[in-house]
């Protein structure tokens, strides 16, 4: 049996989305990689609203439709980290694609 992907549609950048993203960014603390990009482990981040549903989804694929600055990249990275911690995925089997250079730098961290 194949699990259906869960779609979390948060619109195109509502005020709540921006507040959630700001909270996630604040949770990242002052940890910085060699390029000055902030980073944190999943244990350091407290997801807000629908972010928790995306992170905890056991679906193989999840589509998230949200505006700029809403925490999509951070949510994805926390989801991947938790799946690795739970032993659900081998880190060598993870492929992450992004169009944004800033997101790519965050992913590399």
mmCIF file of N, CA and C in Angstrom:
data_model
loop_
_atom_site.group_PDB
_atom_site.id
_atom_site.type_symbol
_atom_site.label_atom_id
_atom_site.label_comp_id
_atom_site.label_asym_id
_atom_site.label_seq_id
_atom_site.Cartn_x
_atom_site.Cartn_y
_atom_site.Cartn_z
ATOM 1 N N UNK A 1 0.833 -1.165 0.000
ATOM 2 C CA UNK A 1 0.000 0.000 0.000
ATOM 3 C C UNK A 1 0.888 1.242 0.000
ATOM 4 N N UNK A 2 0.614 2.167 -0.891
ATOM 5 C CA UNK A 2 1.386 3.394 -1.003
ATOM 6 C C UNK A 2 0.660 4.512 -0.277
ATOM 7 N N UNK A 3 1.379 5.224 0.559
ATOM 8 C CA UNK A 3 0.789 6.336 1.292
ATOM 9 C C UNK A 3 0.670 7.529 0.363
ATOM 10 N N UNK A 4 -0.478 8.166 0.389
ATOM 11 C CA UNK A 4 -0.705 9.339 -0.437
ATOM 12 C C UNK A 4 0.069 10.523 0.126
ATOM 13 N N UNK A 5 0.660 11.340 -0.742
ATOM 14 C CA UNK A 5 1.366 12.516 -0.249
ATOM 15 C C UNK A 5 0.391 13.481 0.414
ATOM 16 N N UNK A 6 0.851 14.132 1.430
ATOM 17 C CA UNK A 6 0.042 15.133 2.125
ATOM 18 C C UNK A 6 0.392 16.494 1.565
ATOM 19 N N UNK A 7 -0.605 17.263 1.245
ATOM 20 C CA UNK A 7 -0.377 18.609 0.729
ATOM 21 C C UNK A 7 -0.760 19.608 1.808
ATOM 22 N N UNK A 8 0.128 20.481 2.111
ATOM 23 C CA UNK A 8 -0.130 21.534 3.078
ATOM 24 C C UNK A 8 -0.085 22.852 2.336
ATOM 25 N N UNK A 9 -1.224 23.464 2.161
ATOM 26 C CA UNK A 9 -1.322 24.705 1.403
ATOM 27 C C UNK A 9 -1.491 25.855 2.374
ATOM 28 N N UNK A 10 -0.490 26.688 2.466
ATOM 29 C CA UNK A 10 -0.534 27.802 3.411
ATOM 30 C C UNK A 10 -0.742 29.124 2.694
ATOM 31 N N UNK A 11 -1.081 29.088 1.429
ATOM 32 C CA UNK A 11 -1.329 30.333 0.723
ATOM 33 C C UNK A 11 -0.059 30.959 0.202
ATOM 34 N N UNK A 12 -0.134 32.250 -0.044
ATOM 35 C CA UNK A 12 0.998 32.915 -0.682
ATOM 36 C C UNK A 12 1.628 33.969 0.210
ATOM 37 N N UNK A 13 1.870 33.630 1.453
ATOM 38 C CA UNK A 13 2.625 34.533 2.298
ATOM 39 C C UNK A 13 1.778 35.364 3.236
ATOM 40 N N UNK A 14 0.890 34.756 3.992
ATOM 41 C CA UNK A 14 0.067 35.493 4.941
ATOM 42 C C UNK A 14 0.922 35.989 6.103
ATOM 43 N N UNK A 15 0.352 36.860 6.905
ATOM 44 C CA UNK A 15 1.066 37.397 8.068
ATOM 45 C C UNK A 15 1.485 36.278 9.010
ATOM 46 N N UNK A 16 0.609 35.290 9.218
ATOM 47 C CA UNK A 16 0.943 34.161 10.086
ATOM 48 C C UNK A 16 2.134 33.385 9.567
ATOM 49 N N UNK A 17 2.225 33.224 8.247
ATOM 50 C CA UNK A 17 3.363 32.527 7.645
ATOM 51 C C UNK A 17 4.660 33.255 7.969
ATOM 52 N N UNK A 18 4.648 34.568 7.816
ATOM 53 C CA UNK A 18 5.858 35.346 8.075
ATOM 54 C C UNK A 18 6.239 35.294 9.552
ATOM 55 N N UNK A 19 5.244 35.312 10.436
ATOM 56 C CA UNK A 19 5.537 35.200 11.866
ATOM 57 C C UNK A 19 6.132 33.839 12.188
ATOM 58 N N UNK A 20 5.563 32.764 11.606
ATOM 59 C CA UNK A 20 6.105 31.422 11.820
ATOM 60 C C UNK A 20 7.545 31.345 11.336
ATOM 61 N N UNK A 21 7.820 31.924 10.171
ATOM 62 C CA UNK A 21 9.178 31.895 9.625
ATOM 63 C C UNK A 21 10.127 32.680 10.524
ATOM 64 N N UNK A 22 9.669 33.816 11.034
ATOM 65 C CA UNK A 22 10.517 34.610 11.925
ATOM 66 C C UNK A 22 10.813 33.836 13.202
ATOM 67 N N UNK A 23 9.808 33.129 13.725
ATOM 68 C CA UNK A 23 10.024 32.314 14.924
ATOM 69 C C UNK A 23 11.025 31.206 14.651
ATOM 70 N N UNK A 24 10.899 30.543 13.493
ATOM 71 C CA UNK A 24 11.845 29.482 13.143
ATOM 72 C C UNK A 24 13.252 30.049 13.026
ATOM 73 N N UNK A 25 13.377 31.206 12.392
ATOM 74 C CA UNK A 25 14.700 31.814 12.226
ATOM 75 C C UNK A 25 15.285 32.175 13.585
ATOM 76 N N UNK A 26 14.466 32.700 14.486
ATOM 77 C CA UNK A 26 14.951 33.040 15.827
ATOM 78 C C UNK A 26 15.404 31.786 16.559
ATOM 79 N N UNK A 27 14.680 30.669 16.359
ATOM 80 C CA UNK A 27 15.049 29.406 16.996
ATOM 81 C C UNK A 27 16.389 28.887 16.500
ATOM 82 N N UNK A 28 16.814 29.342 15.337
ATOM 83 C CA UNK A 28 18.066 28.840 14.774
ATOM 84 C C UNK A 28 19.270 29.349 15.560
ATOM 85 N N UNK A 29 19.058 30.359 16.377
ATOM 86 C CA UNK A 29 20.136 30.850 17.230
ATOM 87 C C UNK A 29 21.231 31.539 16.439
ATOM 88 N N UNK A 30 22.420 31.571 17.021
ATOM 89 C CA UNK A 30 23.537 32.283 16.410
ATOM 90 C C UNK A 30 24.527 31.344 15.742
ATOM 91 N N UNK A 31 24.171 30.070 15.587
ATOM 92 C CA UNK A 31 25.064 29.137 14.897
ATOM 93 C C UNK A 31 25.197 29.550 13.441
ATOM 94 N N UNK A 32 26.399 29.599 12.953
ATOM 95 C CA UNK A 32 26.656 30.012 11.564
ATOM 96 C C UNK A 32 27.635 29.044 10.921
ATOM 97 N N UNK A 33 27.436 28.809 9.615
ATOM 98 C CA UNK A 33 28.402 27.983 8.896
ATOM 99 C C UNK A 33 29.549 28.870 8.429
ATOM 100 N N UNK A 34 30.455 28.316 7.646
ATOM 101 C CA UNK A 34 31.643 29.065 7.215
ATOM 102 C C UNK A 34 31.306 30.266 6.332
ATOM 103 N N UNK A 35 30.094 30.268 5.727
ATOM 104 C CA UNK A 35 29.673 31.389 4.898
ATOM 105 C C UNK A 35 28.803 32.380 5.664
ATOM 106 N N UNK A 36 28.639 32.162 6.972
ATOM 107 C CA UNK A 36 27.829 33.061 7.782
ATOM 108 C C UNK A 36 26.351 32.751 7.769
ATOM 109 N N UNK A 37 25.960 31.621 7.170
ATOM 110 C CA UNK A 37 24.552 31.246 7.113
ATOM 111 C C UNK A 37 24.162 30.591 8.432
ATOM 112 N N UNK A 38 23.026 31.027 9.001
ATOM 113 C CA UNK A 38 22.561 30.458 10.268
ATOM 114 C C UNK A 38 22.130 29.015 10.066
ATOM 115 N N UNK A 39 22.377 28.185 11.084
ATOM 116 C CA UNK A 39 21.928 26.801 11.034
ATOM 117 C C UNK A 39 21.653 26.304 12.437
ATOM 118 N N UNK A 40 20.908 25.220 12.522
ATOM 119 C CA UNK A 40 20.612 24.581 13.802
ATOM 120 C C UNK A 40 20.222 23.147 13.524
ATOM 121 N N UNK A 41 20.203 22.339 14.557
ATOM 122 C CA UNK A 41 19.712 20.975 14.389
ATOM 123 C C UNK A 41 18.211 20.978 14.624
ATOM 124 N N UNK A 42 17.551 19.895 14.253
ATOM 125 C CA UNK A 42 16.107 19.781 14.434
ATOM 126 C C UNK A 42 15.718 19.956 15.893
ATOM 127 N N UNK A 43 16.583 19.539 16.799
ATOM 128 C CA UNK A 43 16.284 19.649 18.230
ATOM 129 C C UNK A 43 16.202 21.102 18.682
ATOM 130 N N UNK A 44 16.824 22.014 17.933
ATOM 131 C CA UNK A 44 16.858 23.423 18.309
ATOM 132 C C UNK A 44 15.682 24.224 17.763
ATOM 133 N N UNK A 45 14.842 23.618 16.944
ATOM 134 C CA UNK A 45 13.790 24.344 16.245
ATOM 135 C C UNK A 45 12.424 23.876 16.724
ATOM 136 N N UNK A 46 11.544 24.833 17.009
ATOM 137 C CA UNK A 46 10.174 24.524 17.393
ATOM 138 C C UNK A 46 9.258 24.924 16.245
ATOM 139 N N UNK A 47 8.808 23.959 15.435
ATOM 140 C CA UNK A 47 7.929 24.270 14.304
ATOM 141 C C UNK A 47 6.608 24.870 14.776
ATOM 142 N N UNK A 48 6.022 25.686 13.931
ATOM 143 C CA UNK A 48 4.757 26.341 14.227
ATOM 144 C C UNK A 48 3.701 25.909 13.211
ATOM 145 N N UNK A 49 2.448 25.914 13.606
ATOM 146 C CA UNK A 49 1.327 25.681 12.704
ATOM 147 C C UNK A 49 1.461 24.425 11.873
ATOM 148 N N UNK A 50 1.294 24.572 10.574
ATOM 149 C CA UNK A 50 1.331 23.440 9.648
ATOM 150 C C UNK A 50 2.726 22.867 9.459
ATOM 151 N N UNK A 51 3.754 23.566 9.907
ATOM 152 C CA UNK A 51 5.117 23.062 9.749
ATOM 153 C C UNK A 51 5.276 21.710 10.443
ATOM 154 N N UNK A 52 4.683 21.551 11.614
ATOM 155 C CA UNK A 52 4.776 20.290 12.352
ATOM 156 C C UNK A 52 4.134 19.155 11.557
ATOM 157 N N UNK A 53 3.002 19.421 10.900
ATOM 158 C CA UNK A 53 2.331 18.397 10.100
ATOM 159 C C UNK A 53 3.216 17.943 8.945
ATOM 160 N N UNK A 54 3.901 18.875 8.310
ATOM 161 C CA UNK A 54 4.803 18.536 7.206
ATOM 162 C C UNK A 54 5.989 17.732 7.728
ATOM 163 N N UNK A 55 6.574 18.164 8.826
ATOM 164 C CA UNK A 55 7.744 17.493 9.393
ATOM 165 C C UNK A 55 7.415 16.068 9.808
ATOM 166 N N UNK A 56 6.262 15.870 10.427
ATOM 167 C CA UNK A 56 5.896 14.551 10.947
ATOM 168 C C UNK A 56 5.262 13.632 9.915
ATOM 169 N N UNK A 57 4.977 14.126 8.721
ATOM 170 C CA UNK A 57 4.372 13.296 7.681
ATOM 171 C C UNK A 57 5.283 12.122 7.337
ATOM 172 N N UNK A 58 4.694 10.954 7.176
ATOM 173 C CA UNK A 58 5.458 9.762 6.789
ATOM 174 C C UNK A 58 5.335 9.502 5.286
ATOM 175 N N UNK A 59 4.692 10.419 4.566
ATOM 176 C CA UNK A 59 4.532 10.278 3.120
ATOM 177 C C UNK A 59 5.891 10.377 2.431
ATOM 178 N N UNK A 60 6.058 9.622 1.358
ATOM 179 C CA UNK A 60 7.312 9.667 0.607
ATOM 180 C C UNK A 60 7.511 11.032 -0.038
ATOM 181 N N UNK A 61 6.420 11.655 -0.462
ATOM 182 C CA UNK A 61 6.474 12.973 -1.094
ATOM 183 C C UNK A 61 5.468 13.890 -0.412
ATOM 184 N N UNK A 62 5.872 15.109 -0.186
ATOM 185 C CA UNK A 62 4.980 16.107 0.400
ATOM 186 C C UNK A 62 5.167 17.399 -0.367
ATOM 187 N N UNK A 63 4.072 17.983 -0.808
ATOM 188 C CA UNK A 63 4.119 19.253 -1.514
ATOM 189 C C UNK A 63 3.710 20.363 -0.558
ATOM 190 N N UNK A 64 4.518 21.412 -0.510
ATOM 191 C CA UNK A 64 4.219 22.557 0.343
ATOM 192 C C UNK A 64 4.136 23.787 -0.546
ATOM 193 N N UNK A 65 3.013 24.476 -0.480
ATOM 194 C CA UNK A 65 2.797 25.673 -1.275
ATOM 195 C C UNK A 65 2.686 26.844 -0.309
ATOM 196 N N UNK A 66 3.712 27.673 -0.244
ATOM 197 C CA UNK A 66 3.717 28.805 0.681
ATOM 198 C C UNK A 66 4.572 29.918 0.100
ATOM 199 N N UNK A 67 4.363 31.098 0.577
ATOM 200 C CA UNK A 67 5.063 32.269 0.075
ATOM 201 C C UNK A 67 6.515 32.346 0.517
ATOM 202 N N UNK A 68 7.201 33.338 -0.035
ATOM 203 C CA UNK A 68 8.613 33.557 0.289
ATOM 204 C C UNK A 68 8.774 33.900 1.764
ATOM 205 N N UNK A 69 9.826 33.356 2.366
ATOM 206 C CA UNK A 69 10.141 33.681 3.748
ATOM 207 C C UNK A 69 9.268 33.022 4.785
ATOM 208 N N UNK A 70 8.564 31.964 4.411
ATOM 209 C CA UNK A 70 7.640 31.310 5.346
ATOM 210 C C UNK A 70 8.251 30.117 6.066
ATOM 211 N N UNK A 71 9.511 29.793 5.777
ATOM 212 C CA UNK A 71 10.172 28.697 6.482
ATOM 213 C C UNK A 71 10.120 27.357 5.773
ATOM 214 N N UNK A 72 9.869 27.360 4.467
ATOM 215 C CA UNK A 72 9.776 26.093 3.720
ATOM 216 C C UNK A 72 11.081 25.312 3.761
ATOM 217 N N UNK A 73 12.202 25.970 3.520
ATOM 218 C CA UNK A 73 13.493 25.274 3.501
ATOM 219 C C UNK A 73 13.821 24.724 4.882
ATOM 220 N N UNK A 74 13.629 25.524 5.907
ATOM 221 C CA UNK A 74 13.898 25.062 7.269
ATOM 222 C C UNK A 74 13.011 23.882 7.620
ATOM 223 N N UNK A 75 11.731 23.965 7.263
ATOM 224 C CA UNK A 75 10.799 22.870 7.539
ATOM 225 C C UNK A 75 11.256 21.598 6.843
ATOM 226 N N UNK A 76 11.686 21.717 5.582
ATOM 227 C CA UNK A 76 12.153 20.552 4.837
ATOM 228 C C UNK A 76 13.389 19.946 5.495
ATOM 229 N N UNK A 77 14.318 20.782 5.913
ATOM 230 C CA UNK A 77 15.544 20.271 6.524
ATOM 231 C C UNK A 77 15.265 19.581 7.859
ATOM 232 N N UNK A 78 14.346 20.132 8.644
ATOM 233 C CA UNK A 78 13.982 19.489 9.909
ATOM 234 C C UNK A 78 13.310 18.152 9.632
ATOM 235 N N UNK A 79 12.450 18.116 8.604
ATOM 236 C CA UNK A 79 11.786 16.854 8.245
ATOM 237 C C UNK A 79 12.819 15.791 7.874
ATOM 238 N N UNK A 80 13.792 16.154 7.066
ATOM 239 C CA UNK A 80 14.835 15.210 6.656
ATOM 240 C C UNK A 80 15.643 14.749 7.867
ATOM 241 N N UNK A 81 16.049 15.697 8.718
ATOM 242 C CA UNK A 81 16.850 15.347 9.887
ATOM 243 C C UNK A 81 16.096 14.389 10.811
ATOM 244 N N UNK A 82 14.824 14.662 11.039
ATOM 245 C CA UNK A 82 14.042 13.770 11.914
ATOM 246 C C UNK A 82 13.868 12.390 11.294
ATOM 247 N N UNK A 83 13.658 12.328 9.982
ATOM 248 C CA UNK A 83 13.516 11.029 9.316
ATOM 249 C C UNK A 83 14.807 10.225 9.434
ATOM 250 N N UNK A 84 15.944 10.893 9.322
ATOM 251 C CA UNK A 84 17.239 10.219 9.481
ATOM 252 C C UNK A 84 17.397 9.737 10.917
ATOM 253 N N UNK A 85 17.059 10.600 11.880
ATOM 254 C CA UNK A 85 17.164 10.223 13.297
ATOM 255 C C UNK A 85 16.286 9.020 13.635
ATOM 256 N N UNK A 86 15.096 8.933 13.016
ATOM 257 C CA UNK A 86 14.177 7.814 13.271
ATOM 258 C C UNK A 86 14.581 6.559 12.506
ATOM 259 N N UNK A 87 15.602 6.659 11.664
ATOM 260 C CA UNK A 87 16.048 5.516 10.883
ATOM 261 C C UNK A 87 15.159 5.201 9.699
ATOM 262 N N UNK A 88 14.338 6.151 9.283
ATOM 263 C CA UNK A 88 13.417 5.948 8.168
ATOM 264 C C UNK A 88 14.079 6.158 6.813
ATOM 265 N N UNK A 89 15.214 6.823 6.810
ATOM 266 C CA UNK A 89 15.891 7.108 5.552
ATOM 267 C C UNK A 89 17.396 7.124 5.791
ATOM 268 N N UNK A 90 18.125 6.635 4.807
ATOM 269 C CA UNK A 90 19.586 6.672 4.842
ATOM 270 C C UNK A 90 20.027 8.035 4.300
ATOM 271 N N UNK A 91 20.913 8.735 4.990
ATOM 272 C CA UNK A 91 21.351 10.049 4.505
ATOM 273 C C UNK A 91 21.871 10.021 3.068
ATOM 274 N N UNK A 92 22.447 8.903 2.647
ATOM 275 C CA UNK A 92 22.963 8.802 1.280
ATOM 276 C C UNK A 92 21.847 8.715 0.241
ATOM 277 N N UNK A 93 20.615 8.483 0.679
ATOM 278 C CA UNK A 93 19.482 8.373 -0.233
ATOM 279 C C UNK A 93 18.684 9.670 -0.342
ATOM 280 N N UNK A 94 19.153 10.735 0.283
ATOM 281 C CA UNK A 94 18.426 12.002 0.293
ATOM 282 C C UNK A 94 18.947 12.905 -0.821
ATOM 283 N N UNK A 95 18.032 13.432 -1.615
ATOM 284 C CA UNK A 95 18.358 14.401 -2.660
ATOM 285 C C UNK A 95 17.477 15.621 -2.439
ATOM 286 N N UNK A 96 18.092 16.775 -2.314
ATOM 287 C CA UNK A 96 17.360 18.021 -2.114
ATOM 288 C C UNK A 96 17.721 18.958 -3.252
ATOM 289 N N UNK A 97 16.705 19.483 -3.927
ATOM 290 C CA UNK A 97 16.907 20.423 -5.024
ATOM 291 C C UNK A 97 16.288 21.759 -4.654
ATOM 292 N N UNK A 98 16.944 22.839 -5.041
ATOM 293 C CA UNK A 98 16.411 24.174 -4.800
ATOM 294 C C UNK A 98 16.848 25.098 -5.927
ATOM 295 N N UNK A 99 16.059 26.146 -6.133
ATOM 296 C CA UNK A 99 16.403 27.133 -7.149
ATOM 297 C C UNK A 99 17.121 28.334 -6.551
ATOM 298 N N UNK A 100 17.022 28.514 -5.250
ATOM 299 C CA UNK A 100 17.556 29.713 -4.607
ATOM 300 C C UNK A 100 18.946 29.463 -4.033
ATOM 301 N N UNK A 101 19.883 30.363 -4.307
ATOM 302 C CA UNK A 101 21.247 30.231 -3.787
ATOM 303 C C UNK A 101 21.277 30.265 -2.264
ATOM 304 N N UNK A 102 20.465 31.126 -1.650
ATOM 305 C CA UNK A 102 20.433 31.212 -0.189
ATOM 306 C C UNK A 102 19.950 29.896 0.415
ATOM 307 N N UNK A 103 18.928 29.308 -0.178
ATOM 308 C CA UNK A 103 18.434 28.018 0.312
ATOM 309 C C UNK A 103 19.493 26.940 0.122
ATOM 310 N N UNK A 104 20.197 26.967 -0.999
ATOM 311 C CA UNK A 104 21.252 25.975 -1.247
ATOM 312 C C UNK A 104 22.344 26.083 -0.186
ATOM 313 N N UNK A 105 22.722 27.308 0.185
ATOM 314 C CA UNK A 105 23.738 27.499 1.223
ATOM 315 C C UNK A 105 23.246 26.964 2.559
ATOM 316 N N UNK A 106 21.978 27.182 2.850
ATOM 317 C CA UNK A 106 21.391 26.684 4.096
ATOM 318 C C UNK A 106 21.376 25.162 4.121
ATOM 319 N N UNK A 107 21.071 24.555 2.996
ATOM 320 C CA UNK A 107 21.024 23.094 2.893
ATOM 321 C C UNK A 107 22.419 22.503 3.072
ATOM 322 N N UNK A 108 23.426 23.136 2.500
ATOM 323 C CA UNK A 108 24.800 22.633 2.622
ATOM 324 C C UNK A 108 25.293 22.659 4.062
ATOM 325 N N UNK A 109 24.806 23.622 4.845
ATOM 326 C CA UNK A 109 25.229 23.754 6.242
ATOM 327 C C UNK A 109 24.782 22.531 6.981
#
